[in-house]
Coordinates of C-alpha atoms in Angstrom, one line a residue:
X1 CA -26.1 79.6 -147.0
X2 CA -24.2 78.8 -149.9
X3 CA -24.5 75.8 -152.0
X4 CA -21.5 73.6 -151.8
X5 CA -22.5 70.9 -154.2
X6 CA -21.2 71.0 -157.9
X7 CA -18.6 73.7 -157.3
X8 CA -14.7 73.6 -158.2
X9 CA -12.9 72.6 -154.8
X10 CA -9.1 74.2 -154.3
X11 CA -7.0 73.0 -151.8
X12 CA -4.4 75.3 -150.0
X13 CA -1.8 74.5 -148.0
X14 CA -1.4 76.3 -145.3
X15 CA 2.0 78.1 -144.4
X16 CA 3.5 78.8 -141.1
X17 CA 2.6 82.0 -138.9
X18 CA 4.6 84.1 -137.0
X19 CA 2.4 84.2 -134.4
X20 CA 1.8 81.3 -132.0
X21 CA -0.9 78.9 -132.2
X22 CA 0.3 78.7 -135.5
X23 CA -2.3 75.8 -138.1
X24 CA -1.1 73.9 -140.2
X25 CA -3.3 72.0 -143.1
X26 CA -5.1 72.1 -145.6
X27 CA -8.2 74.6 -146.7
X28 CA -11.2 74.0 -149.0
X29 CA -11.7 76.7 -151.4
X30 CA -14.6 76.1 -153.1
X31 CA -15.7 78.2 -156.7
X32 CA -19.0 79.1 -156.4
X33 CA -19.5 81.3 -159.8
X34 CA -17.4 83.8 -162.3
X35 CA -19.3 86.7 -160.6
X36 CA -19.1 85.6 -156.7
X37 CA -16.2 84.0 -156.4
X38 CA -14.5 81.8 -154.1
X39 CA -16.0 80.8 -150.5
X40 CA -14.2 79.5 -147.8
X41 CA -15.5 78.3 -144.3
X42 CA -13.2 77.1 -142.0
X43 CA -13.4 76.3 -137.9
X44 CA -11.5 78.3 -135.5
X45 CA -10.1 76.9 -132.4
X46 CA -11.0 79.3 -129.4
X47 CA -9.2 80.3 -126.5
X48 CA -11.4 78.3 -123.6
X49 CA -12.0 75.4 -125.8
X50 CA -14.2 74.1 -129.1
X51 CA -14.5 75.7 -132.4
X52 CA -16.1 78.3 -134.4
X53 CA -17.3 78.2 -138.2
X54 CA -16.6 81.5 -140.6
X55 CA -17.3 81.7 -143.6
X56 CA -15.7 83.9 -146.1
X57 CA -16.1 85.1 -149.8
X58 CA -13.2 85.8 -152.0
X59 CA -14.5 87.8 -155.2
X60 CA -14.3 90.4 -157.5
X61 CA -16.0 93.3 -154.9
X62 CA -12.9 92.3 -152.7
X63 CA -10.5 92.8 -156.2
X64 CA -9.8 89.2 -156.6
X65 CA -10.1 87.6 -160.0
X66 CA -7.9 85.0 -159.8
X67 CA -7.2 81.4 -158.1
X68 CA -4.0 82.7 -156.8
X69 CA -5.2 85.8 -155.7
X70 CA -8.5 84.1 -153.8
X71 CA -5.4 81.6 -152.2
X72 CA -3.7 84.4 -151.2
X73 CA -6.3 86.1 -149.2
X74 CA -8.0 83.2 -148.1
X75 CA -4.6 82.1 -146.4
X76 CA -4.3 85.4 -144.7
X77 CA -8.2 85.7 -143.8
X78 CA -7.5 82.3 -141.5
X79 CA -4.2 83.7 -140.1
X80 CA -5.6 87.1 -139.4
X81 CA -8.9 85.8 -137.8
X82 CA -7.4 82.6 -135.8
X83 CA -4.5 85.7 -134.0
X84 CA -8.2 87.4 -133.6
X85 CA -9.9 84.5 -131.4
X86 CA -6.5 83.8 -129.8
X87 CA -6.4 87.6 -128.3
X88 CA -10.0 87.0 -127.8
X89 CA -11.4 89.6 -130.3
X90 CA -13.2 86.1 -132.4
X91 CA -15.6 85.1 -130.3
X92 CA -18.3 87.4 -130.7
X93 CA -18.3 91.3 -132.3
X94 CA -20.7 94.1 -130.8
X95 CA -23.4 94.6 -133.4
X96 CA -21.8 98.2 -134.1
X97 CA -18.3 96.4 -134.8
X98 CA -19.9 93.9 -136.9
X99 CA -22.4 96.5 -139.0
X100 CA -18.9 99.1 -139.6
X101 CA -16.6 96.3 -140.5
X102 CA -18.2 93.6 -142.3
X103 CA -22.0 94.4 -143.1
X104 CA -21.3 97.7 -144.6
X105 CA -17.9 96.7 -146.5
X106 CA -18.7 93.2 -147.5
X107 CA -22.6 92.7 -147.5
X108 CA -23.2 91.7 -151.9
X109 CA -25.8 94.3 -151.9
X110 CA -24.9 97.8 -150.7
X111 CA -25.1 100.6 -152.9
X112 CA -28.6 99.6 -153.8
X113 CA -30.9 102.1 -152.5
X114 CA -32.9 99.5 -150.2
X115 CA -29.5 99.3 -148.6
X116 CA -29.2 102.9 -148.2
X117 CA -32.8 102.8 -146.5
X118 CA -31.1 100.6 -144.0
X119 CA -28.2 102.1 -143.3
X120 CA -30.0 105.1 -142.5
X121 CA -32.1 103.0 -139.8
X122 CA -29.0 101.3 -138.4
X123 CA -27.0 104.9 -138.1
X124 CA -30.1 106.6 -136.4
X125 CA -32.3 104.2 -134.2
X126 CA -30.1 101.1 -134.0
X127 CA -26.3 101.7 -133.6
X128 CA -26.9 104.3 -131.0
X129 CA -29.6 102.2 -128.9
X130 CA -27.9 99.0 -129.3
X131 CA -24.4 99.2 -131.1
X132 CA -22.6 98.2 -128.0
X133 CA -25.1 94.3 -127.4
X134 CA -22.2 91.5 -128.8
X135 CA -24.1 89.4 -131.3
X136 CA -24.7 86.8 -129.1
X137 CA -26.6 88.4 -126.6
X138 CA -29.1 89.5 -129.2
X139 CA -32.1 86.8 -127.9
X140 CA -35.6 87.1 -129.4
X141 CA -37.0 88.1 -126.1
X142 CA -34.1 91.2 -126.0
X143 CA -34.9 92.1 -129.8
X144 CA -39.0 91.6 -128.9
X145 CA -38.5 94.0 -126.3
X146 CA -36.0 96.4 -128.5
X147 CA -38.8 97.0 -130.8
X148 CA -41.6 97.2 -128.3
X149 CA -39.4 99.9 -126.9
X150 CA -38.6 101.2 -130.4
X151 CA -42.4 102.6 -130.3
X152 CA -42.6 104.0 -126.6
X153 CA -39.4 106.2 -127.4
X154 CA -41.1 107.2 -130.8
X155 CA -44.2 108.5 -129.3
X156 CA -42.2 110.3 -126.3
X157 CA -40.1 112.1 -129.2
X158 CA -42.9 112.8 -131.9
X159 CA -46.3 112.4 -129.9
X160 CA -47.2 110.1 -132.7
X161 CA -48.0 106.8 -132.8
X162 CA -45.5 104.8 -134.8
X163 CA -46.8 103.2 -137.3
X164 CA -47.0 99.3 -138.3
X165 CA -45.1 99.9 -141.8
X166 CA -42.4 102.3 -139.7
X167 CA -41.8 99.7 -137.3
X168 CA -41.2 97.0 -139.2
X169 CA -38.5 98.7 -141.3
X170 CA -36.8 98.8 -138.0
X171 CA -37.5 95.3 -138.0
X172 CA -36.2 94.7 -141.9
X173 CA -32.9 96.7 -141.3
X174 CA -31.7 94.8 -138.2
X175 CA -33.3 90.9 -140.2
X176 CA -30.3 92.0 -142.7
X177 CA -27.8 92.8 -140.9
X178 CA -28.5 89.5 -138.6
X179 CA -29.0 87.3 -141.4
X180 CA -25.5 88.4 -143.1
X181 CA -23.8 87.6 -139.6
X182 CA -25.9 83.7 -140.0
X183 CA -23.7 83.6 -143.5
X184 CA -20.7 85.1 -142.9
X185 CA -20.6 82.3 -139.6
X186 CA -20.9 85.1 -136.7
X187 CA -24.3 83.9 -135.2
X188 CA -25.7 80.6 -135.8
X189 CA -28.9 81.8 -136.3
X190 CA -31.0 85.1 -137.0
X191 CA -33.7 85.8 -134.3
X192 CA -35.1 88.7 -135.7
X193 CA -37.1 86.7 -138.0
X194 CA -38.9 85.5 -135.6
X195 CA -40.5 89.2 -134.0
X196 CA -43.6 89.5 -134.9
X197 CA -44.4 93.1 -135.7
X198 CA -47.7 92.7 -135.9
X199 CA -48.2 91.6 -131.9
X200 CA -46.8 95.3 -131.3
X201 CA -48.7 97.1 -133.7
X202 CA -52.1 95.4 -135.3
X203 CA -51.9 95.9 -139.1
X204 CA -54.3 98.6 -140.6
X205 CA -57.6 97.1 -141.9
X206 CA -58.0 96.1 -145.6
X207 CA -58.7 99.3 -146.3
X208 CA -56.2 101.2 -145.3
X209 CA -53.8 98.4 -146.4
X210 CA -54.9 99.5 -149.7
X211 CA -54.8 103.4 -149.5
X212 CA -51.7 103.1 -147.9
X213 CA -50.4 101.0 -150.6
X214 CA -51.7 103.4 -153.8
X215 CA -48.7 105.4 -153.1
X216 CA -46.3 103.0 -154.5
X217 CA -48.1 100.5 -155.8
X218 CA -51.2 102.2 -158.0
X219 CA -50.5 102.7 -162.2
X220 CA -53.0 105.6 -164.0
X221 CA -54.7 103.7 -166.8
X222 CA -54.7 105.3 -169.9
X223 CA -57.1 107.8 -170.3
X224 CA -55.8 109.0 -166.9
X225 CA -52.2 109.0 -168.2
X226 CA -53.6 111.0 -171.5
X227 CA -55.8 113.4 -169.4
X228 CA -52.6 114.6 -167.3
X229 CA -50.4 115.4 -170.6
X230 CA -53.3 117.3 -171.5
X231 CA -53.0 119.2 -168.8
X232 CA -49.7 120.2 -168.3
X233 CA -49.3 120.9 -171.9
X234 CA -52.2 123.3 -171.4
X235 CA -50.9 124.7 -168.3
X236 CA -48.6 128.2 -168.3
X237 CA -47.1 127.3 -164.7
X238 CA -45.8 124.1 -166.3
X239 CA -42.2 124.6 -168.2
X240 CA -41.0 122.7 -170.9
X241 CA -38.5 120.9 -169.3
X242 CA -41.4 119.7 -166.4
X243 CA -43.2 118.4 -169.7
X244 CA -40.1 116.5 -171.0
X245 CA -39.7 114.7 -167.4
X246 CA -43.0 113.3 -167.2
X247 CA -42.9 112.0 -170.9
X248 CA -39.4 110.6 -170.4
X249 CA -40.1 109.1 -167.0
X250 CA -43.8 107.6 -167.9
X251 CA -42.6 106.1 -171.9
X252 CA -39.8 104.4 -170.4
X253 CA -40.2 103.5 -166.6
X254 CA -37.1 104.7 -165.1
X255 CA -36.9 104.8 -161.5
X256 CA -36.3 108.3 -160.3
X257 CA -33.5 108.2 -159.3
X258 CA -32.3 106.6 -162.2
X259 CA -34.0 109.7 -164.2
X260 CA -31.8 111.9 -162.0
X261 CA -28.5 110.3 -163.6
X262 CA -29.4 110.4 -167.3
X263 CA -26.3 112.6 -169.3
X264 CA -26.7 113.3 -173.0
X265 CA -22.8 112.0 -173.4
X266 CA -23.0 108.4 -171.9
X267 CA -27.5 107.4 -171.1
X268 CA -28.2 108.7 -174.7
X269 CA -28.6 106.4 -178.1
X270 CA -29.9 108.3 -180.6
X271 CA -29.1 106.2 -183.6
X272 CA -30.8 103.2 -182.4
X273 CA -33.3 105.4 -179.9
X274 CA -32.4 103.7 -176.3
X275 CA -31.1 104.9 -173.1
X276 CA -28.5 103.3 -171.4
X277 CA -28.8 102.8 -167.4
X278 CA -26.1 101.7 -165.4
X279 CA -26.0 104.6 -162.3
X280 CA -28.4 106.5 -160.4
X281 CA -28.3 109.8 -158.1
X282 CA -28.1 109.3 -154.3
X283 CA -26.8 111.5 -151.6
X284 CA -24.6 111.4 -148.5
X285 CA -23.3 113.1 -144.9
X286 CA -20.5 113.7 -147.2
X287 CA -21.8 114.4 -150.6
X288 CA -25.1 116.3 -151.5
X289 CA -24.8 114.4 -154.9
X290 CA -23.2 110.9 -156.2
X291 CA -23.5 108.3 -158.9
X292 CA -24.3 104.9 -157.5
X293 CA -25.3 101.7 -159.0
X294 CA -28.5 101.2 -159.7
X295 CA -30.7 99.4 -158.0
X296 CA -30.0 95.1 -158.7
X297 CA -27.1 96.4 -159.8
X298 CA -28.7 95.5 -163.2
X299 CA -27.2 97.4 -166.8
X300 CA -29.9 97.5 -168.8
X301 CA -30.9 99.2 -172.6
X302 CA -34.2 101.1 -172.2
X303 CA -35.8 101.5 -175.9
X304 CA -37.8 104.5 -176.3
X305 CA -40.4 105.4 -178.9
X306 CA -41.2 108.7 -181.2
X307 CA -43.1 110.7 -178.4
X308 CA -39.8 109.8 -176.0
X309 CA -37.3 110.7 -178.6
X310 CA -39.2 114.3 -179.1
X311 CA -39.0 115.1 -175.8
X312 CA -35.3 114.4 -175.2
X313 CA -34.2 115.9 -177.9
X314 CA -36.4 119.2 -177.1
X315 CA -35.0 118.7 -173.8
X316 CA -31.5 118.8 -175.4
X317 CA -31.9 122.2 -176.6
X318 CA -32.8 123.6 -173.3
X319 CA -29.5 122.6 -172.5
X320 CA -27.9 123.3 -175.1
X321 CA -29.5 126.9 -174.5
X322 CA -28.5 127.3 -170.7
X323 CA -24.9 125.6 -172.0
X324 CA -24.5 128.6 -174.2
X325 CA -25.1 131.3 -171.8
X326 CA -22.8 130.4 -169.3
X327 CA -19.5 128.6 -169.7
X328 CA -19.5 127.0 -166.3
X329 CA -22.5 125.2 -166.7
X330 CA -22.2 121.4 -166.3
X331 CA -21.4 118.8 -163.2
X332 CA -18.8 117.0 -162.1
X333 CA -18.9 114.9 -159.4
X334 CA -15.1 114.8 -157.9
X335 CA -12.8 117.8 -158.7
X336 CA -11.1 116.5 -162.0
X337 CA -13.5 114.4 -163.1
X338 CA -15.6 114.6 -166.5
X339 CA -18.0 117.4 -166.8
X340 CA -21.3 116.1 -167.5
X341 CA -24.5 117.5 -168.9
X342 CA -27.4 116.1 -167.0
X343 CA -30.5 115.8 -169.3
X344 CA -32.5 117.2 -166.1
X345 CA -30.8 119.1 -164.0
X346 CA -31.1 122.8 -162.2
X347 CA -30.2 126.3 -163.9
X348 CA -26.5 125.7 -163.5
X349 CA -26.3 122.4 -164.6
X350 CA -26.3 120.2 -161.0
X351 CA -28.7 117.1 -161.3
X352 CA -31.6 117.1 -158.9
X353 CA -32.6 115.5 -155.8
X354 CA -34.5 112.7 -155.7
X355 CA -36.3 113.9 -153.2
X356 CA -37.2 117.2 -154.7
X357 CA -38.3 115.3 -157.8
X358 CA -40.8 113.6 -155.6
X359 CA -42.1 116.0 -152.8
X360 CA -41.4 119.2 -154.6
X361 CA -41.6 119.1 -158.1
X362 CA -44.5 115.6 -158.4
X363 CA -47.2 116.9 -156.5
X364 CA -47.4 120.4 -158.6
X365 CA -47.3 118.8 -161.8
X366 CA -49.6 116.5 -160.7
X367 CA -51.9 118.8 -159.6
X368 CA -52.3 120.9 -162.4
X369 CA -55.0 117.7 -163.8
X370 CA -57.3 117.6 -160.4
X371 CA -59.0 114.7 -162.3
X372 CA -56.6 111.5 -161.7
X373 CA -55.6 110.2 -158.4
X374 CA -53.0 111.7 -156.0
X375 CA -50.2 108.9 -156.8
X376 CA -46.7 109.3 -156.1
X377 CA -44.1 110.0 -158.8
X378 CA -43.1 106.5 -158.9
X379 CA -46.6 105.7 -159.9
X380 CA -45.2 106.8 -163.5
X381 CA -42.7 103.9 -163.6
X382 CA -46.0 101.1 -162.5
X383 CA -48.1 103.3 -165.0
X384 CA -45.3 101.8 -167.5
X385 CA -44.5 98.8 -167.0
X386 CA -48.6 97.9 -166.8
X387 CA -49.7 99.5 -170.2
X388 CA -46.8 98.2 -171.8
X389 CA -47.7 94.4 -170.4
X390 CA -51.5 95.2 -171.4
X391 CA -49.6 96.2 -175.3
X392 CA -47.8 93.3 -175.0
X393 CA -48.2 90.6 -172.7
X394 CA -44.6 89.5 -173.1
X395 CA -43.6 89.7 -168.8
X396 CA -40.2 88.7 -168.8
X397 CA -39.2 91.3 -171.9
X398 CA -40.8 94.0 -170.1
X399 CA -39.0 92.7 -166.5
X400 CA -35.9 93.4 -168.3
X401 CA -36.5 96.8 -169.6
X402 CA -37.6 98.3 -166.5
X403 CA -34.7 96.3 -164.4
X404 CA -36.7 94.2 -162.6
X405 CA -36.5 90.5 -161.9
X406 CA -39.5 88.2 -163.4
X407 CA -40.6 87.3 -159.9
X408 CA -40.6 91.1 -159.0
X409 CA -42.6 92.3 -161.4
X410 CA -44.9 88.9 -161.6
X411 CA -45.6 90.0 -157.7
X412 CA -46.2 93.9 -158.4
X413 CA -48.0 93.5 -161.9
X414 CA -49.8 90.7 -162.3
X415 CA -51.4 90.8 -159.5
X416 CA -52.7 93.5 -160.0
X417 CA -54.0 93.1 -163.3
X418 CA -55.5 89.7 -162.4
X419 CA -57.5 91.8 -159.8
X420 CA -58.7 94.2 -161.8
X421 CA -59.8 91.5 -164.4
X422 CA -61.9 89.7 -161.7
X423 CA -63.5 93.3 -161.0
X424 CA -64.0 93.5 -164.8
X425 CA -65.2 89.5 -164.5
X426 CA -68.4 90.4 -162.3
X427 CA -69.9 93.3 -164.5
X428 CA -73.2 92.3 -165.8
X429 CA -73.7 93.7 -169.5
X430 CA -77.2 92.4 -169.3
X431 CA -79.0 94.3 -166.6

């Protein structure tokens, strides 16, 4: 919940409504910061007796800047949603109702990409199971069984055994959307949190813990970082451009889909040698291609050194190249709006898939050196942010250039590191 101590309290008069029932009083508008806003809880009268908390935030994702403006909509919130209760609409919203007009419009965090992940859970294996259970009917012994069910209907489909990790994504998705309805003052409390996964389906072992994890988790050192741009610089199946990604993606830690959304015009400093992040590439039902926010929603100046710089700029003239040969190469993303030139992007100028980049395009780079380990793509952007700590042990700098918070990276990177120095710790030199 939000903190209500040391904030800037408004009071609003309420006026009179047009509809019967009408309240008439005084509401507590409290300022909670310059980026979230206003908040505003309130208790609605219901139809068959006692009251109901809501909470609301008034902010600069809902276009208000303003005291005025947060009093305005704060007075027509309480009207709108006290006429709600009174035609009995208030009391409770069916999880569907609730995920299409709040979670999705209102929830502080979608546009990330772990909210994408989500939403692509809720529209395929939650919504259409159980969309139509009012919030208040969902019990931990109904969203035990939901999940326990969850894996019965997977096998049946897939004659596969769903796995621990897949299940408990189901179990992530739903924890969000249930802990938003706690905050916005739908359900008192989130149940979800209390499903153990693991009681459904037993963790894998240590070991497979670990080789499961290598995929996203794992960083080359630096002679296997070295010994794959050997490689592909040696390799005629590799193209120039395929070269240019890797060096760009492993000298500055970009997240893929963040490499995706590079332009020359706007990502591009080369006076003082940085790139400039503030989108990414994702995809809808309705759009194959569209700039986002990135991930954290954080802006950040990426600083790039000599090897980096040689590669964007030879990347530059491929474009340049393909630019000159045909006059309609370029993207943009709504009719009308500026044509772009992607610093990676296909023949005729669209940017890629994230998903090519890492099923398609990773794995043959990668195996062109059959020397270093089969890690994902994204193991370029832990490869990173690890020899750059190991350069310079300076954690919250490097944090802030690969967008990450301190905490994030402290869990992701130094553990690591302090594992590997235990490993290092129990070598004996003098046998």
């Amino acid at each position: 919940m939000f903190r209500t101590s040391d904030v800037m309290i408004h009071h609003i008069d309420l006026i009179k409504n047009d509809w019967s029932g009408f309240i008439m009083g005084t509401l507590n508008l409290r300022k909670i910061s310059k980026k979230q806003g206003w908040i505003l809880q309130y208790r609605f009268e219901q139809p068959e007796g006692g009251t109901k908390l809501r909470t609301k935030r008034f902010g600069k994702q809902e276009n208000i800047r303003t005291i005025r403006e947060a009093k305005r909509a704060a007075n027509r919130w309480v009207q709108e949603t006290q006429q709600a209760f009174d035609q009995g609409r208030g009391d409770s919203p069916t999880l569907g109702a609730f995920i299409n007009n709040v979670w999705r419009k209102e929830h502080p965090n979608r546009g990330t990409a772990t909210f994408e992940r989500y939403t692509s859970t809720v529209d395929s294996q939650i919504i259409p199971l159980i969309g139509k259970k009012r919030l208040n009917q969902l019990s931990f012994r109904f969203l035990n069984q939901f999940l326990i069910d969850a894996t019965k209907r997977y096998t049946k489909l897939t004659h596969k055994q769903l796995s621990h990790s897949g299940l408990y994504n189901y179990k992530r998705a739903l924890s969000n959307i249930l802990t938003f309805a706690v905050q916005t003052g739908y359900i008192e409390k989130n149940n979800m949190r209390h499903v153990s996964v693991d009681k459904i389906i037993p963790p894998a072992n240590e070991q497979d813990k670990i080789i499961n994890s290598s995929t996203t988790r794992n960083a080359y050192t630096q002679i296997e970082l070295q010994t794959l741009m050997d490689d592909l610089k040696a390799s005629p199946k590799v193209r120039q451009w395929e070269l240019n990604f890797v060096t760009v993606m492993a000298g500055t830690g970009l997240r893929d889909q963040e490499m995706a959304a590079l332009d020359f015009k706007h990502s591009v400093n080369w006076e003082e040698n940085y790139l400039w992040i503030n989108k990414a590439i994702t995809a809808t039902k309705e759009k194959a291609k569209l700039f986002k926010t990135t991930k954290n929603r954080v802006h950040r100046r990426v600083y790039f050194n000599e090897t980096v710089r040689k590669a964007l700029l030879s990347q530059y003239k491929i474009i340049q190249a393909r630019a000159a040969k045909n006059p309609d190469y370029g993207w943009c993303m709504d009719e009308g709006a500026e044509k772009l030139f992607m610093v990676f992007a296909h023949g005729d100028g669209l940017p890629y898939r994230v998903s090519y980049l890492g099923s398609k395009l990773w794995p043959k780079l990668r195996d062109t050196s059959p020397m270093i380990p089969k890690y994902s793509l994204y193991s370029l952007r832990h490869t990173y942010a690890t020899l750059a700590y190991h350069a310079n042990p300076d954690a919250e700098a490097i944090a802030a250039s690969i967008g990450d918070t301190l905490e994030t990276f402290a869990k992701h990177y130094l553990h690591t590191m302090d594992s590997v120095q235990r490993k290092i710790g129990q070598v004996n030199f003098f046998e």
